[in-house]
PDB file of C-alpha atoms in Angstrom:
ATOM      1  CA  UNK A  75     -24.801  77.675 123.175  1.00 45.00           C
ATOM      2  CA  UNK A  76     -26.248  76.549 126.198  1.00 43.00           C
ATOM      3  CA  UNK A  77     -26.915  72.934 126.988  1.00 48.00           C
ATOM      4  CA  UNK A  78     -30.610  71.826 125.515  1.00 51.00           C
ATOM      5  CA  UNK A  79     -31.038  75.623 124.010  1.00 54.00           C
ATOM      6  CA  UNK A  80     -31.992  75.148 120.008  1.00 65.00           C
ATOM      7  CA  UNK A  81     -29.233  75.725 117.749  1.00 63.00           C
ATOM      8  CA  UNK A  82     -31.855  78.040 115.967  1.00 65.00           C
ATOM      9  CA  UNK A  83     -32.756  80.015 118.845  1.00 66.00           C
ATOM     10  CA  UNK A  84     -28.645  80.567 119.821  1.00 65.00           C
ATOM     11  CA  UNK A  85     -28.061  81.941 116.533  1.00 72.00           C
ATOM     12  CA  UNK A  86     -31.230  84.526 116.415  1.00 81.00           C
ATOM     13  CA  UNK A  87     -32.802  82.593 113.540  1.00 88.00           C
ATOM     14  CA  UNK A  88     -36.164  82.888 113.050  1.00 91.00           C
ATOM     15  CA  UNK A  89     -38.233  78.917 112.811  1.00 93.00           C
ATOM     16  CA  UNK A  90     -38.696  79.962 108.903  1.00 94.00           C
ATOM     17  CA  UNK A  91     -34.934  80.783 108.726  1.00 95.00           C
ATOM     18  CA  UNK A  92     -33.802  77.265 110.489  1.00 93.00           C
ATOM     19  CA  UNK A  93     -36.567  75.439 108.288  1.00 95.00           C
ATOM     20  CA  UNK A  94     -34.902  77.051 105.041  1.00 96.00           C
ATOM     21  CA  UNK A  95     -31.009  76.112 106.671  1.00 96.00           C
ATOM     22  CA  UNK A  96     -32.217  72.589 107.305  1.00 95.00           C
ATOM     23  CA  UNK A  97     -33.807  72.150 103.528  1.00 96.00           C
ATOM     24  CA  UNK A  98     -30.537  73.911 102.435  1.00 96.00           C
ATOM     25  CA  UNK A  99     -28.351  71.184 104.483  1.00 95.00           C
ATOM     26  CA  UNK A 100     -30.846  67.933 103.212  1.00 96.00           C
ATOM     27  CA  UNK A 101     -30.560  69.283  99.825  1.00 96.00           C
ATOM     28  CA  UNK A 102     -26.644  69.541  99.840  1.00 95.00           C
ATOM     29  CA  UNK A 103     -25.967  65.920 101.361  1.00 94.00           C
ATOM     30  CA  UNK A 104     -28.352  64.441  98.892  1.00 94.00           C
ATOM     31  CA  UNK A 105     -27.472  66.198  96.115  1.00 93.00           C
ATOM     32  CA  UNK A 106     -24.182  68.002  96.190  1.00 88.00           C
ATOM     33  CA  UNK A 107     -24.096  71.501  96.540  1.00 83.00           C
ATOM     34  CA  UNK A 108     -24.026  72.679  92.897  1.00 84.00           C
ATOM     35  CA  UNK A 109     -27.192  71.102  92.176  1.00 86.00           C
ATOM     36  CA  UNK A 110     -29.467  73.448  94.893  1.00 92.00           C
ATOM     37  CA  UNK A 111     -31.455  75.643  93.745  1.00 93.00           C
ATOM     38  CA  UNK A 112     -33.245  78.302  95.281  1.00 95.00           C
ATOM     39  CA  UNK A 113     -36.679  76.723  93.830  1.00 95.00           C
ATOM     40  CA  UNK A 114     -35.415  73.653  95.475  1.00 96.00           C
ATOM     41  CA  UNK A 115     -35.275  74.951  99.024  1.00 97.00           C
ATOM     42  CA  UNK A 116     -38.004  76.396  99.165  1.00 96.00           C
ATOM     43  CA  UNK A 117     -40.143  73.140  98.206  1.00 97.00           C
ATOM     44  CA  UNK A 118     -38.015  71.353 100.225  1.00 97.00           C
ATOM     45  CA  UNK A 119     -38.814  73.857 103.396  1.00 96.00           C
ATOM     46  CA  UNK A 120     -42.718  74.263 102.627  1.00 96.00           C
ATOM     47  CA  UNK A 121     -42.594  77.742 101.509  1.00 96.00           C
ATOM     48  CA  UNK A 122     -42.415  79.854  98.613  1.00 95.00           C
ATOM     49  CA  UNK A 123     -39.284  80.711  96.931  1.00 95.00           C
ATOM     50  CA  UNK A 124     -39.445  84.730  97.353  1.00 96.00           C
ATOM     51  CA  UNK A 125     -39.418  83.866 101.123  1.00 96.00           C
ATOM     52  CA  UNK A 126     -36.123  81.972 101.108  1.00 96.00           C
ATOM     53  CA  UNK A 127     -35.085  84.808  98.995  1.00 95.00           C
ATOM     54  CA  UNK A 128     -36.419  87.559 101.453  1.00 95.00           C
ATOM     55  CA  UNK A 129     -34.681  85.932 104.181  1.00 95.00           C
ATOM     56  CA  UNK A 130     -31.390  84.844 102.112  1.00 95.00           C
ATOM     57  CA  UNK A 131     -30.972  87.418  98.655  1.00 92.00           C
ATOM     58  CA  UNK A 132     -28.115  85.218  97.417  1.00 92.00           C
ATOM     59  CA  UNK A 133     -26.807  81.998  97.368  1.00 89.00           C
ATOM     60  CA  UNK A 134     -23.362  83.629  98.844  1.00 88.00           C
ATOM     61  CA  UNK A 135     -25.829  84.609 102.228  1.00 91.00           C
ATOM     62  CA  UNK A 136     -27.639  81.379 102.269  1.00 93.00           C
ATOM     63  CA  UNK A 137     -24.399  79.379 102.296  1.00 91.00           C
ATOM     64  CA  UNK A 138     -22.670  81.287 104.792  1.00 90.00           C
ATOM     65  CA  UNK A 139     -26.011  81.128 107.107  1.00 91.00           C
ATOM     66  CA  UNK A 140     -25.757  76.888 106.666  1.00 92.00           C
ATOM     67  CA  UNK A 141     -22.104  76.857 107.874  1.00 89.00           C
ATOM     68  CA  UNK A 142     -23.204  78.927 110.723  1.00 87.00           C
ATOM     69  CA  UNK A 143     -25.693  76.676 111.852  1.00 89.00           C
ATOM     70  CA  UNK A 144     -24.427  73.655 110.860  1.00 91.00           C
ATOM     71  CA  UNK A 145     -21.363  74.444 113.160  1.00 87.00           C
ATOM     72  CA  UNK A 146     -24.548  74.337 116.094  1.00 86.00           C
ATOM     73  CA  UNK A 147     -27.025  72.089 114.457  1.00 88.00           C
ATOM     74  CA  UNK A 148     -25.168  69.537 113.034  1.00 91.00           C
ATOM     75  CA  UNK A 149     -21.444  69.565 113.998  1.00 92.00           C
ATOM     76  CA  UNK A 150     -21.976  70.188 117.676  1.00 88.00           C
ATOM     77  CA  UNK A 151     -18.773  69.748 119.839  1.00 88.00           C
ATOM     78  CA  UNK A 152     -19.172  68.998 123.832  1.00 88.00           C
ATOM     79  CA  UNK A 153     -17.523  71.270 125.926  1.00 87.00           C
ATOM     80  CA  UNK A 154     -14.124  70.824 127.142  1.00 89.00           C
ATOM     81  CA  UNK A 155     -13.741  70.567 131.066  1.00 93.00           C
ATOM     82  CA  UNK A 156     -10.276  71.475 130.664  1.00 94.00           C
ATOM     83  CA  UNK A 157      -7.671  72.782 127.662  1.00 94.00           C
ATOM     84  CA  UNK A 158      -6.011  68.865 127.863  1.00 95.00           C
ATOM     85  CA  UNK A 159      -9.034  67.491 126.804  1.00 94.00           C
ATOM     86  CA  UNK A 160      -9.145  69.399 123.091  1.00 94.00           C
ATOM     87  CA  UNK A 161      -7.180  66.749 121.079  1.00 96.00           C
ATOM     88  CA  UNK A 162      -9.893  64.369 122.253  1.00 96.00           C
ATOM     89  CA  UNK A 163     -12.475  66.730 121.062  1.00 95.00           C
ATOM     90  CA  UNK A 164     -10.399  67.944 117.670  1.00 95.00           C
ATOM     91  CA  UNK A 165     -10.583  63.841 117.087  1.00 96.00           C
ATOM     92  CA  UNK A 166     -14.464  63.476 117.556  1.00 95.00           C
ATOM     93  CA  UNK A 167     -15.233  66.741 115.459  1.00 94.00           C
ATOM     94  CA  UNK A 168     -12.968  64.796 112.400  1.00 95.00           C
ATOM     95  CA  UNK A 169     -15.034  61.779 112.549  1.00 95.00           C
ATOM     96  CA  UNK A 170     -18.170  63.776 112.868  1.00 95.00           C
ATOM     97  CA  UNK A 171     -16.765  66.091 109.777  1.00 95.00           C
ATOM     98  CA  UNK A 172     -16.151  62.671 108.371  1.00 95.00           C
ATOM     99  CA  UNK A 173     -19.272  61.177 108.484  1.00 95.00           C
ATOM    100  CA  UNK A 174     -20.965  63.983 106.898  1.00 95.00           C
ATOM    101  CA  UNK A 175     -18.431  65.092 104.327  1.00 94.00           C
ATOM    102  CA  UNK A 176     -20.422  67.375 101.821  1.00 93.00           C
ATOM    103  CA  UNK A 177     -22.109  69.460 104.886  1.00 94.00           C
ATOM    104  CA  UNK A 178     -18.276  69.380 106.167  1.00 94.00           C
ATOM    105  CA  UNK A 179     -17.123  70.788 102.465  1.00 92.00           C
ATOM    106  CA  UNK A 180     -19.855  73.574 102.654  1.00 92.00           C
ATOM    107  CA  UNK A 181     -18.849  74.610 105.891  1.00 90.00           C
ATOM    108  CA  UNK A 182     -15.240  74.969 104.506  1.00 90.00           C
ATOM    109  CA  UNK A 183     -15.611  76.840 101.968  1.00 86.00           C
ATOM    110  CA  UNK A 184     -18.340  79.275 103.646  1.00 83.00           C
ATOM    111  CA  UNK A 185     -15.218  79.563 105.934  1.00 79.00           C
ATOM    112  CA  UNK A 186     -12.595  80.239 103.428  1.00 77.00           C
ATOM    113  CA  UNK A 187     -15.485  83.176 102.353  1.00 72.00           C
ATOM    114  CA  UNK A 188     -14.946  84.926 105.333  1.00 63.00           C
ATOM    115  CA  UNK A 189     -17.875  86.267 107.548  1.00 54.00           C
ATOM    116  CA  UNK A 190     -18.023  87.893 110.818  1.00 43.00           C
ATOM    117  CA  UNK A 191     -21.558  86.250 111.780  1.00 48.00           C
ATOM    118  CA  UNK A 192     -19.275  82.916 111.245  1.00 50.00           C
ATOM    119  CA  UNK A 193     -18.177  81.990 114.542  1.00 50.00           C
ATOM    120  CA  UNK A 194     -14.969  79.953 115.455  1.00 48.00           C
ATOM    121  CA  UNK A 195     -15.078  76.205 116.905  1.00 51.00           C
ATOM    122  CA  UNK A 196     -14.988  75.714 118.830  1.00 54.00           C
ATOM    123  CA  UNK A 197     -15.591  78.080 121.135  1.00 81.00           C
ATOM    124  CA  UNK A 198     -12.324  80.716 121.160  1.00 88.00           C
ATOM    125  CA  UNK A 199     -13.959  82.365 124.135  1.00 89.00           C
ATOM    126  CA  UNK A 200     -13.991  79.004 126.614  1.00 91.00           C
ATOM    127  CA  UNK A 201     -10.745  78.238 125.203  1.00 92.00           C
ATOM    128  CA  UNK A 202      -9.044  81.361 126.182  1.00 94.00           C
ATOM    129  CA  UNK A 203     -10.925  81.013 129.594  1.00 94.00           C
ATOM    130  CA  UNK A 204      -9.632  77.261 129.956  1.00 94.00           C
ATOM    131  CA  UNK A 205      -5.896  78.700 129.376  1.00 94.00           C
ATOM    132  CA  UNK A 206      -6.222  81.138 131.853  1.00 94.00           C
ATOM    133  CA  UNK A 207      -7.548  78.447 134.423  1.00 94.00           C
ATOM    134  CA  UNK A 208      -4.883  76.318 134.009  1.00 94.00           C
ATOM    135  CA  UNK A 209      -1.956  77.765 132.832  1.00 92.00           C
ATOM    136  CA  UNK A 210      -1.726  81.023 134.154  1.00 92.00           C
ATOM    137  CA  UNK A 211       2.025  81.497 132.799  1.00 90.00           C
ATOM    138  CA  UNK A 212       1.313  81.496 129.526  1.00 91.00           C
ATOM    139  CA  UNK A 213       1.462  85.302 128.188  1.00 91.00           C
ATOM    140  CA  UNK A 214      -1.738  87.137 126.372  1.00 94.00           C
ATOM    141  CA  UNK A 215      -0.421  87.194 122.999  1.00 95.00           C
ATOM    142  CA  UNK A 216       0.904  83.427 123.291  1.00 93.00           C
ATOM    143  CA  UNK A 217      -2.818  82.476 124.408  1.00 93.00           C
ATOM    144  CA  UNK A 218      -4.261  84.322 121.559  1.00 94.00           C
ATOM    145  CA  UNK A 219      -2.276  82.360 119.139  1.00 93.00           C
ATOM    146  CA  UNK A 220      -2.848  79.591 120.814  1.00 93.00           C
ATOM    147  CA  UNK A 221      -6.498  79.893 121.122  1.00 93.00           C
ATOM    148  CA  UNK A 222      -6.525  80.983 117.050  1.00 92.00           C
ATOM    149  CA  UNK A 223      -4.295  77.897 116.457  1.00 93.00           C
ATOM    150  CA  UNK A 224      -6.364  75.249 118.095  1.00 93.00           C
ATOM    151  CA  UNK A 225      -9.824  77.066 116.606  1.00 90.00           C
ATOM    152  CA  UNK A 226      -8.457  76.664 113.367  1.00 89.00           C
ATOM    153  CA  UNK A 227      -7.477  72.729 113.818  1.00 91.00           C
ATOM    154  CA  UNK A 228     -10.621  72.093 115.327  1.00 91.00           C
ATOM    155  CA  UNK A 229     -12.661  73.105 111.784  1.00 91.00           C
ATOM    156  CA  UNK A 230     -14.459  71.926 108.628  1.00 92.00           C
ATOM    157  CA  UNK A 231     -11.269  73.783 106.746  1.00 91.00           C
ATOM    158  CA  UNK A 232      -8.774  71.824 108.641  1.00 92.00           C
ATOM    159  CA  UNK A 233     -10.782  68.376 107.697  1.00 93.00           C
ATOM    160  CA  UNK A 234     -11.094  68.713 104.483  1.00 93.00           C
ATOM    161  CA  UNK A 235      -7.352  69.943 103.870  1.00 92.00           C
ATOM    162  CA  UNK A 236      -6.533  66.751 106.032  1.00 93.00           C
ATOM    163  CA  UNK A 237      -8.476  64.537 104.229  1.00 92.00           C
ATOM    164  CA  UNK A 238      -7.051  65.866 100.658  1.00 91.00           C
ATOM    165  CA  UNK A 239      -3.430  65.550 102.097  1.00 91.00           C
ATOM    166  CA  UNK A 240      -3.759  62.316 104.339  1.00 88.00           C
ATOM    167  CA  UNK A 241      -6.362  60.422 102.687  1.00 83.00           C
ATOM    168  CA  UNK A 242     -10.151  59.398 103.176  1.00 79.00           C
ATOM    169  CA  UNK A 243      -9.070  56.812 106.183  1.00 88.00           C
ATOM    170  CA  UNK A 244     -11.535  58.565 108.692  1.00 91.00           C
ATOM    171  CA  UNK A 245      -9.026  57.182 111.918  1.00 93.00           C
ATOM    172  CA  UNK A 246      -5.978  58.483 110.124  1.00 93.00           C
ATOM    173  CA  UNK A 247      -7.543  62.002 109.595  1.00 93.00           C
ATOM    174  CA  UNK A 248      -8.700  62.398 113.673  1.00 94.00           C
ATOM    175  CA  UNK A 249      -4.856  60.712 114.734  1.00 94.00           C
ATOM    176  CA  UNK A 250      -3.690  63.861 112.597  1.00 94.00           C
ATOM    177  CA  UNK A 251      -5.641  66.544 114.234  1.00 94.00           C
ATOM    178  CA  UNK A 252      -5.398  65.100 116.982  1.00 95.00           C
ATOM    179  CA  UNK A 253      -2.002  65.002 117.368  1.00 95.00           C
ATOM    180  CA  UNK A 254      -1.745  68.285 115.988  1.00 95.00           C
ATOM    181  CA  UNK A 255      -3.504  70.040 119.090  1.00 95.00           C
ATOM    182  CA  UNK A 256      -1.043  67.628 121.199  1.00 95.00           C
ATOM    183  CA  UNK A 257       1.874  69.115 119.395  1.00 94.00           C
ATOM    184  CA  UNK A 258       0.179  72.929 120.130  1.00 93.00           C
ATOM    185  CA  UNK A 259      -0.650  71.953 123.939  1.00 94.00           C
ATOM    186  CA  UNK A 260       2.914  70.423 124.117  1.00 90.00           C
ATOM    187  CA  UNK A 261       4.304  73.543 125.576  1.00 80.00           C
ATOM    188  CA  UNK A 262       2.060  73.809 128.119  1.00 84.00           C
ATOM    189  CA  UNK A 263       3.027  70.936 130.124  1.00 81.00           C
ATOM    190  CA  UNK A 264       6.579  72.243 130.976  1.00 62.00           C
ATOM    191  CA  UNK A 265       8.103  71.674 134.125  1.00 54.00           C
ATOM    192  CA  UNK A 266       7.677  74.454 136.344  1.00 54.00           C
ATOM    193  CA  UNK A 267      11.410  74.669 136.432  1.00 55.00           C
ATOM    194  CA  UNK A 268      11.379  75.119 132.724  1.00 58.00           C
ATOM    195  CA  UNK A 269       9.055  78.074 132.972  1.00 51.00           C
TER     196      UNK A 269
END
């Protein structure tokens, strides 16, 4: 996504399609997931409830949609300048994850569903790019593990399996990630007698 270019408009959604993913998104943090309805949506969005269906047919679509956008929308990351600066970022997308856990939980498990149209964050592409840039040593099958490694860190999945195993301290969560992507980036910084 480019800077100041809608979320929406990145993704190819439609304004009825982004009205129905932000109703969806109000509805979860207020109520919980479980407890949206399709009828719910669509009052919530303005509209009738065959057009949330016309543009989602099942709650399966309409959830996977959400973590999609919420990913641009919601959870928005700023770009990294260079592949050292991701732990800082991993730590910010945490707290962010943090502060709003149940859209956070949705995105996981939309995740965990597995859809192409669900993109990676952040961004595997600019990561990839980054490693090239800078470390011009490291091998193409290392960098693609690399890149899938750090993508996966920096996610709703990684938060929530974070927060279940660490605990609900938001700054213990991000110092976990965060040293995580450290840990990955580690090898990296070798001497360049050591490589």
């Amino acid at each position: 996504m480019t800077a100041g270019q809608d979320p929406a408009e990145s993704l190819g959604l439609s304004r009825t399609q982004a009205r129905i993913l932000s109703a969806f998104a109000e509805l979860v943090e207020e109520l919980g997931s479980d407890d949206v309805s399709f009828r719910l949506v669509a009052r919530r969005a303005g509209m009738g409830e065959r057009t949330v269906f016309r543009h989602y047919g099942t709650r399966g679509e309409l959830q996977l949609a959400a973590a999609s956008w919420l990913e641009h929308a919601v959870f928005t990351r700023r770009s990294a300048e260079s592949i050292f600066d991701l732990p800082l970022i991993v730590r910010e997308s945490m707290e962010a994850y943090a502060r709003r856990p149940e859209l956070a939980h949705l995105a996981a498990e939309a995740a965990t569903r597995g859809d192409a149209g669900l993109g990676t964050a952040p961004d595997a592409a600019r990561l990839d790019e980054l490693i090239r840039q800078e470390t011009p040593w490291v091998g193409a099958q290392e960098r693609a593990g690399l890149v899938a490694a750090l993508c996966h860190l920096d996610s709703a999945s990684s938060w929530v399996a974070l927060d279940r195993q660490v605990g609900p301290e938001v700054r213990d969560v991000a110092d976990a990630a965060g040293w995580a992507a450290e840990a990955l980036l580690d090898a990296l910084r070798a001497p360049a007698g050591d490589r």
